[in-house]
Structures are given as structure tokens and as C-alpha cells.
Amino acid sequence: MKKSIPVVATLAAIAVGVAVTSTALAGSASTAAADRNTKISGASVIAWNQELLKILLTPGAQPATVHPTRSYAILHAAIDDAVVSITHDASPLLVSVKAPHGARPDAAAIEAGRATLVALYPGFKGELAQLADGQLALIPNGADKQHGIQVGDAIAAKILQLRANDGSAAVPPPFTPGTEPGNYRSTPPNFPTPAFTTWGQVTPFVLKGGSQFRPEPPPALTSVAYAQAFNEVKSLGQNTSTTRTAEQTVIGKFWAPPIWNTWNVIAENAAVAHHTNLERTARTFAVLNLSFADSAIAMYDAKYHYQLWRPITAIRLADTDGNLATVADPTWTALANTAADPSYPGAHSTMSAAGATVLAAYFGNRDNIQVASTALPGTVRTFDSYSDVATEAGLSRIFAGQHFRFDHVAGLDLGHDVAQFVLRHSHQED
């Protein structure tokens, strides 16, 4: 209620009144800014995610020895930390700057996206500037907009500097395969050069080290567990399998594309369906892709620590494994060509468990989920939960002849552990 001040009031009382009025005005302005920020759409975050996916699908754009999950993590950590440096509604994930009062978080997010991707993919500078300029044109000009842009630039620079010497630029030495039973070696029919052999040594974004959640060793070649997994993939994963169902064949082919891309599209659809605002969209994609990046590091740490042979090698050389329950088939061929790295743990299972864990934390595990695939255009898989998506994506690699079941199980555990750790770091654990 407005009160009149008596003429006899002291100067001190007048000063207190002025201070209270100033504080009230400042609080009102802060409340207005907070209300404005909560109403800003997360569409720009999705647009930058789509732009990165477009770049990654461009032949030659991604360095062959740098895992794409690193770019996703840098992009989205920058966007998120730029936003929260202004809104202060969450703790920064990696870095922060002091933002001018009233700075626009949407302008900061846009500029963080542009600055990081230009640094990572300078050949796309013009295209990225066009995207940023189009988004920025929708924000009213003024000091708040410029301050937001400055915040985005500053955050991008800090994150790029943070990752400048993370080991991702190291050129892996030539890989020397083992010759003992169980040792990984390049696989027929195309015999690809082993990939990301030293990626497990890259500095993680959030984990303490690549070996932090390293799985226990896979089953011994002479064990019952190994024989069971061996015979399962031998039967279901062969290109001419008569035991694999028609749906399992579809599943085996459907999930072939890079799994981190597929999960990012799933996240885009979820954010749109749930109408998440800028802050929540930025945080979801940042935690998701930090989990993917660290899962990739942890996964390759384990793959090259154990260096387990792939099913196609195991089946063709089964007469050397010392297990009476396995029988060699020197002409056995998988439904799909085998990826260029060791078998244990499975990449699809690891990444999918991480993706499901994060998206369930933000949207609840049960959701209406539709997934498309560039491998089978026109085919859409429908799911009731993110955990179901992860399970099918992982099992698809058995149907495709790529992995043993214990690869799948270890991958699910690893991805879940990494994502939970990142969620705890973000203070957003479900």
C-alpha cells in the first residue's frame, strides 16, 4: 500500500524509503525478465541440433579420427551454459560467465551455437551465419540482445578452450591385432581399419576418467555363458538365418545408422511434443550429449582394454576357442558388415541406455515415441517407453550379427552408469 511520509520525517527515513522503492523496482524488473525467459521457445536449440546432424551427414565434414559425440557435447554444453549464465536457474555444466543484467538468453544460445560450430566446422561458416542471423532477427534489437550475443561468444570460447587439449586430436598409432583365440582383428568381408583405438584416452567431459565404469571382463571363451551367446548370434545374426523372424530382420537393419544421431532425433521429437522452453530444452540436450560423449570414451576404453573378437571372427575360428559347445563355420557371414572396433561392450547398447536414462529423467520413461531410420525409409517403429527403445536398439546388433548378448548387457549397464553420473553432475537427476 502506498503511504504518505510526514513533513517532519528525517532524512534517514526518506533514504530508507528510496532504497525500498529502488529494490522493489529492481525486483519487478527481475521478475519480468524471468517471466520472459520461461516463455522463450526451445526451437532454436532443436534447429542447431538439426544443423549439426546435417553437417555430420555431409561426406568428409567430420574428421575420421574425431568421434561425432564430441561435437554434439561441445555445441549443447555451450548453449546450455550460455543460457544459465543469464537465467541462473541451474548450475552451469562446464563453464560460466558473468552476464549483464537483462541479457537475452535466446540470443546467447543462438550465438553459442554459431560460434562453436564455426570453430569445429569452419567450412560451413556462411551457412551457420545465415542460420544464426535468421534466428537473431526475431529478437528485438537493443542492449539486451547484444549482451546475450556477448555471453554466447564468451561461453563458446571458454568451452572450446577447455576442450582444446583433450586428446581428441591425437593421431592413433597403427593397430596391431592379436593372434590368440578371442583377440580382436579386422573383420570380413571388407576388413576395415580399426577405428577410435585411442578414444578411450580422451579426457571426458564429466567422468573422472574413461575407465571409471569399465565393465567386468566378458565371459571366458570356455564358459557356458560364452557358448550360449555364441550360438545365439550364430543362429540369429547370419545373413541367411532361418531362425531370425521377419521382424527381427527389420530390426537388425533399422538401427544400422549412427545411434547417437538417432537418439538426438528422438530427443528433438520429445522436446517438441512436450513444448519445452529454452532453458529445459538446452539442459536436456546438453545432459544427453555429454552422456553420449562420455559414454563413447568409456565404451572405447573398454573395447580396446578387452579387445574381444567380433562374432564373425569367433564363429569362423570356433575350432580354436577350446569350447566343445561351439562349432566353427568358416563361411559364416553376418546380416550386416561388422563395425571397425572390438565387440565388448556394444556401442548401440551403451549409447541407447544413456539416451533412455536421460530422456526418462526429463520426460518420464513412459512416452509416445516414434522412431524413423534412414536405413529403411518409410519404416517407423513405435514404443511406449524409452527403455523399450534402448532394449530394441541393443538387441538389433545381435540380429545383425554384430554382437554377443553379453556385449549388449554390459553396454546397457555402462550407458546407464555414465548417464546417471552426468545427471547427478547436472543436479537434475530424476
XYZ file of C-alpha atoms in Angstrom:
430
model
C 0.000 0.000 0.000
C 1.254 3.480 -0.842
C 1.871 5.628 2.283
C 2.423 9.405 2.658
C 5.550 10.477 4.525
C 5.025 13.196 7.185
C 6.794 16.517 6.583
C 8.687 16.007 9.856
C 10.290 12.768 8.616
C 14.026 12.607 8.972
C 16.441 12.410 6.051
C 17.299 8.885 7.145
C 13.686 7.804 6.818
C 13.491 9.350 3.353
C 16.675 7.483 2.354
C 15.215 4.181 3.561
C 12.054 4.812 1.565
C 14.029 5.496 -1.593
C 16.060 2.310 -1.087
C 12.929 0.210 -0.611
C 11.377 1.692 -3.758
C 14.538 1.004 -5.777
C 14.691 -2.566 -4.541
C 11.034 -3.079 -5.415
C 11.577 -1.724 -8.928
C 14.642 -3.927 -9.432
C 12.745 -6.948 -8.176
C 9.879 -6.156 -10.504
C 12.272 -5.922 -13.453
C 13.936 -9.195 -12.497
C 10.559 -10.901 -12.229
C 9.564 -9.580 -15.646
C 12.813 -10.856 -17.157
C 12.336 -14.252 -15.512
C 8.785 -14.459 -16.833
C 10.027 -13.547 -20.303
C 12.760 -16.165 -20.185
C 10.455 -19.010 -19.158
C 8.260 -18.283 -22.177
C 11.066 -18.432 -24.744
C 10.740 -21.452 -27.021
C 13.391 -24.148 -27.227
C 13.054 -24.241 -31.022
C 16.458 -22.638 -31.592
C 18.187 -25.454 -29.679
C 16.498 -28.018 -31.904
C 17.466 -26.028 -35.008
C 21.137 -26.086 -34.013
C 20.923 -29.802 -33.301
C 19.460 -30.355 -36.754
C 22.185 -28.217 -38.301
C 24.914 -30.293 -36.668
C 23.256 -33.508 -37.840
C 23.153 -32.073 -41.365
C 26.875 -31.293 -41.179
C 27.709 -34.753 -39.866
C 25.830 -36.327 -42.771
C 27.912 -34.325 -45.247
C 30.663 -36.570 -46.654
C 34.096 -35.512 -45.434
C 32.843 -32.904 -42.958
C 33.718 -34.877 -39.823
C 37.391 -35.765 -39.204
C 37.662 -39.553 -39.369
C 39.563 -39.798 -36.072
C 37.281 -37.470 -34.053
C 34.126 -39.029 -32.676
C 30.973 -37.045 -33.566
C 29.659 -37.180 -29.996
C 32.379 -34.671 -29.059
C 30.850 -32.066 -31.379
C 27.343 -32.667 -30.041
C 28.594 -32.234 -26.475
C 30.539 -29.041 -27.199
C 27.602 -27.496 -29.062
C 24.984 -28.233 -26.430
C 27.136 -27.579 -23.374
C 27.879 -24.142 -24.823
C 24.215 -23.420 -25.495
C 23.166 -24.554 -22.032
C 25.914 -22.762 -20.118
C 25.242 -19.569 -22.062
C 21.571 -19.749 -21.105
C 22.093 -20.490 -17.406
C 24.812 -17.839 -17.118
C 21.948 -15.419 -17.702
C 18.952 -17.114 -16.069
C 20.787 -18.648 -13.063
C 18.025 -21.245 -12.866
C 20.533 -24.096 -12.808
C 24.205 -24.645 -12.172
C 26.448 -24.448 -15.246
C 27.529 -27.815 -16.606
C 31.071 -26.845 -17.627
C 31.726 -23.068 -17.545
C 30.026 -19.766 -16.781
C 30.475 -16.033 -17.271
C 29.053 -13.009 -15.507
C 26.186 -11.799 -17.652
C 24.939 -8.183 -17.826
C 21.548 -7.659 -16.246
C 18.737 -8.210 -18.727
C 20.825 -10.074 -21.287
C 18.726 -12.196 -23.624
C 19.285 -15.936 -23.099
C 17.867 -16.748 -26.535
C 20.465 -14.508 -28.188
C 23.145 -16.174 -26.067
C 22.006 -19.646 -27.117
C 21.998 -18.728 -30.794
C 25.449 -17.193 -30.691
C 26.871 -20.077 -28.667
C 25.607 -22.444 -31.337
C 27.074 -20.405 -34.162
C 30.435 -19.828 -32.504
C 31.045 -23.443 -31.529
C 30.077 -24.938 -34.868
C 32.069 -22.367 -36.852
C 35.116 -23.306 -34.776
C 34.513 -27.027 -35.295
C 33.445 -26.801 -38.961
C 34.906 -23.608 -40.481
C 33.926 -24.700 -43.974
C 30.279 -24.168 -43.018
C 30.787 -20.615 -41.709
C 28.459 -18.992 -44.242
C 25.659 -21.480 -43.709
C 25.971 -21.191 -39.931
C 25.944 -17.389 -40.056
C 22.797 -17.491 -42.154
C 21.057 -19.699 -39.594
C 22.156 -17.515 -36.680
C 21.202 -14.267 -38.413
C 17.752 -15.601 -39.222
C 17.165 -16.557 -35.595
C 18.602 -13.336 -34.181
C 16.386 -11.270 -36.482
C 13.380 -12.467 -34.471
C 14.758 -10.881 -31.277
C 14.196 -7.113 -30.789
C 17.354 -5.079 -31.261
C 18.865 -3.402 -28.221
C 21.433 -3.709 -25.476
C 19.854 -6.867 -24.031
C 20.213 -8.653 -27.353
C 23.833 -7.555 -27.762
C 24.649 -8.557 -24.208
C 23.182 -12.004 -24.905
C 25.331 -12.365 -28.010
C 28.400 -11.409 -25.989
C 27.577 -14.060 -23.394
C 27.175 -16.704 -26.097
C 30.521 -15.791 -27.630
C 32.280 -15.821 -24.264
C 30.874 -19.202 -23.241
C 31.719 -20.762 -26.606
C 35.302 -19.503 -26.343
C 35.684 -20.898 -22.822
C 34.348 -24.336 -23.731
C 36.428 -24.555 -26.888
C 39.484 -23.651 -24.846
C 38.530 -26.208 -22.205
C 38.488 -28.935 -24.871
C 41.487 -27.701 -26.868
C 43.911 -30.249 -25.391
C 41.566 -33.112 -24.537
C 43.440 -35.676 -26.629
C 40.876 -35.800 -29.422
C 43.368 -34.503 -31.987
C 45.860 -37.291 -31.364
C 46.591 -39.445 -34.403
C 46.161 -43.094 -33.335
C 49.176 -45.333 -33.990
C 48.715 -48.337 -36.296
C 46.728 -51.047 -34.562
C 48.432 -54.396 -34.085
C 45.850 -57.157 -33.771
C 46.336 -60.154 -31.511
C 46.550 -63.655 -32.882
C 45.303 -65.653 -29.893
C 41.753 -67.063 -29.679
C 39.402 -64.295 -28.585
C 41.651 -61.474 -29.835
C 40.000 -58.836 -31.993
C 41.154 -58.478 -35.555
C 39.724 -56.692 -38.613
C 36.635 -58.403 -39.986
C 35.496 -59.738 -43.356
C 34.252 -59.042 -45.919
C 35.667 -55.507 -46.106
C 38.363 -55.745 -43.388
C 38.077 -52.140 -42.110
C 40.939 -50.445 -40.272
C 40.168 -50.469 -36.521
C 38.685 -47.106 -35.529
C 39.000 -44.878 -32.456
C 41.678 -47.119 -30.983
C 42.820 -44.413 -28.533
C 39.497 -42.645 -27.973
C 39.212 -44.190 -24.527
C 42.139 -41.969 -23.511
C 40.368 -38.712 -24.452
C 39.596 -36.513 -21.439
C 35.914 -36.967 -20.531
C 33.565 -34.015 -20.181
C 32.123 -35.105 -16.828
C 33.518 -38.522 -15.898
C 36.720 -38.690 -13.877
C 38.296 -40.958 -16.487
C 37.404 -43.314 -19.305
C 37.822 -46.378 -17.090
C 35.580 -45.097 -14.284
C 32.748 -47.505 -15.099
C 34.736 -50.101 -17.041
C 32.718 -53.348 -17.225
C 33.932 -56.610 -15.775
C 35.666 -58.901 -18.297
C 33.477 -60.755 -20.811
C 32.844 -64.480 -20.214
C 35.768 -66.800 -20.790
C 35.772 -68.493 -24.196
C 35.444 -71.882 -22.486
C 32.425 -70.881 -20.379
C 28.794 -71.882 -20.769
C 27.787 -68.205 -20.931
C 30.092 -67.628 -23.877
C 28.783 -70.685 -25.722
C 25.179 -69.602 -25.218
C 25.852 -66.100 -26.540
C 27.945 -67.520 -29.385
C 25.226 -69.892 -30.550
C 22.546 -67.203 -30.282
C 24.277 -64.758 -32.609
C 25.440 -67.571 -34.889
C 21.813 -68.571 -35.389
C 20.070 -65.191 -35.404
C 22.741 -62.972 -36.931
C 23.643 -64.899 -40.088
C 22.774 -63.260 -43.392
C 20.807 -66.359 -44.435
C 19.366 -67.152 -41.000
C 16.221 -69.270 -40.944
C 15.635 -68.763 -37.207
C 15.523 -64.953 -37.293
C 11.941 -63.705 -37.749
C 10.916 -61.201 -40.402
C 10.505 -58.518 -37.722
C 13.930 -59.271 -36.267
C 15.393 -58.814 -39.737
C 13.724 -55.409 -39.977
C 15.056 -54.516 -36.525
C 18.546 -55.644 -37.469
C 18.562 -53.329 -40.476
C 16.545 -50.451 -38.985
C 19.068 -49.489 -36.291
C 22.147 -49.520 -38.526
C 22.727 -45.703 -38.706
C 24.906 -43.955 -36.072
C 22.953 -44.453 -32.879
C 23.787 -41.044 -31.320
C 22.150 -39.373 -34.334
C 19.017 -41.454 -33.918
C 18.725 -40.619 -30.223
C 19.185 -36.912 -30.892
C 16.247 -37.025 -33.289
C 14.229 -38.892 -30.648
C 15.080 -36.079 -28.229
C 14.025 -33.448 -30.770
C 10.630 -35.102 -31.109
C 10.235 -35.336 -27.335
C 11.081 -31.665 -26.804
C 8.550 -30.615 -29.431
C 5.849 -32.919 -28.070
C 6.364 -31.682 -24.506
C 6.629 -27.993 -25.516
C 9.812 -27.487 -23.507
C 11.067 -23.928 -23.179
C 14.569 -22.690 -23.953
C 16.077 -23.499 -20.569
C 14.696 -27.020 -20.325
C 15.438 -27.853 -23.944
C 19.010 -26.605 -23.628
C 19.600 -28.575 -20.428
C 18.057 -31.768 -21.822
C 20.205 -31.742 -24.962
C 23.324 -30.799 -23.023
C 22.976 -33.624 -20.489
C 22.015 -36.053 -23.248
C 25.047 -35.268 -25.375
C 27.515 -35.016 -22.522
C 26.310 -38.509 -21.622
C 26.854 -39.692 -25.195
C 30.317 -38.134 -25.397
C 31.465 -39.667 -22.137
C 29.795 -42.978 -22.996
C 31.813 -43.069 -26.220
C 35.029 -42.505 -24.275
C 34.102 -45.134 -21.672
C 32.985 -47.583 -24.333
C 36.214 -47.327 -26.325
C 38.235 -47.590 -23.149
C 36.575 -50.951 -22.510
C 36.605 -52.113 -26.129
C 40.339 -51.712 -26.526
C 41.105 -52.818 -22.974
C 39.495 -56.222 -23.604
C 39.900 -56.387 -27.417
C 37.364 -59.175 -27.804
C 36.853 -60.612 -31.263
C 33.635 -59.984 -33.141
C 31.092 -62.771 -33.758
C 32.092 -63.275 -37.395
C 35.686 -63.964 -36.343
C 34.604 -66.089 -33.375
C 32.304 -68.237 -35.497
C 34.781 -68.767 -38.314
C 37.552 -69.654 -35.852
C 35.463 -71.511 -33.258
C 37.609 -74.612 -33.591
C 40.357 -72.678 -31.765
C 38.326 -71.405 -28.777
C 38.602 -74.540 -26.597
C 34.824 -74.721 -26.094
C 33.161 -78.018 -27.037
C 29.754 -76.285 -27.260
C 30.798 -74.068 -30.176
C 31.184 -75.266 -33.760
C 33.113 -73.395 -36.431
C 31.568 -72.233 -39.714
C 34.366 -70.853 -41.921
C 31.893 -69.314 -44.380
C 29.538 -67.690 -41.850
C 28.552 -64.134 -42.812
C 26.606 -61.593 -40.762
C 23.443 -59.808 -41.863
C 25.401 -56.529 -41.829
C 29.057 -55.654 -42.262
C 30.783 -55.505 -38.890
C 31.874 -52.190 -37.368
C 35.589 -51.419 -37.168
C 36.227 -51.998 -33.465
C 36.194 -54.783 -30.850
C 32.978 -56.394 -29.717
C 32.757 -55.757 -25.958
C 30.752 -53.750 -24.906
C 28.211 -52.904 -27.618
C 28.045 -49.304 -28.839
C 24.322 -49.320 -29.631
C 23.505 -50.706 -26.202
C 25.784 -48.267 -24.391
C 24.531 -45.180 -26.199
C 20.914 -46.264 -26.074
C 20.982 -46.892 -22.338
C 22.488 -43.446 -21.844
C 19.865 -41.857 -24.075
C 16.973 -43.657 -22.410
C 18.234 -42.794 -18.924
C 18.482 -39.084 -19.698
C 15.207 -38.742 -21.589
C 13.356 -40.717 -18.916
C 14.762 -38.337 -16.308
C 13.291 -35.337 -18.141
C 10.096 -36.713 -19.671
C 9.376 -39.876 -17.680
C 10.179 -43.323 -19.024
C 6.733 -43.906 -20.480
C 6.067 -41.752 -23.515
C 4.692 -41.925 -27.030
C 7.808 -42.500 -29.115
C 8.103 -42.921 -32.866
C 11.455 -43.590 -34.494
C 12.367 -43.436 -38.176
C 15.534 -44.683 -39.859
C 17.485 -43.608 -42.903
C 18.366 -47.279 -43.364
C 14.718 -48.184 -44.018
C 12.945 -45.063 -45.337
C 9.229 -45.138 -44.658
C 9.506 -47.563 -41.749
C 8.510 -46.185 -38.334
C 8.972 -48.079 -35.075
C 6.612 -47.160 -32.210
C 7.388 -47.549 -28.495
C 5.726 -46.887 -25.150
C 8.913 -46.216 -23.192
C 12.488 -45.053 -23.669
C 13.760 -48.204 -22.017
C 11.994 -50.261 -24.689
C 13.748 -48.219 -27.374
C 17.111 -48.896 -25.758
C 16.427 -52.615 -25.474
C 15.450 -52.995 -29.119
C 18.339 -50.867 -30.385
C 20.797 -53.023 -28.467
C 19.264 -56.348 -29.466
C 19.276 -55.250 -33.106
C 23.018 -55.796 -33.156
C 22.569 -59.471 -32.305
C 20.043 -59.810 -35.149
C 22.525 -58.061 -37.462
C 25.314 -60.454 -36.451
C 27.384 -57.708 -34.844
C 27.392 -58.546 -31.141
C 27.068 -61.195 -28.482
C 24.324 -60.832 -25.881
C 26.878 -60.139 -23.150
C 28.087 -57.159 -25.242
C 24.527 -55.886 -25.109
C 24.104 -56.397 -21.356
C 27.440 -54.777 -20.495
C 26.633 -51.859 -22.790
C 23.272 -51.240 -21.129
C 24.930 -51.145 -17.711
C 27.746 -48.870 -18.882
C 25.495 -46.345 -20.611
C 23.154 -46.216 -17.627
C 26.018 -45.649 -15.193
C 27.536 -42.869 -17.276
C 24.206 -41.086 -17.764
C 23.351 -41.285 -14.072
C 26.712 -39.774 -13.227
C 26.158 -36.909 -15.676
C 22.643 -36.366 -14.342
C 23.960 -36.111 -10.804
C 26.560 -33.626 -12.001
C 23.812 -31.522 -13.567
C 21.735 -31.591 -10.336
C 18.815 -32.771 -12.446
C 18.708 -36.457 -11.543
C 15.193 -37.820 -11.693
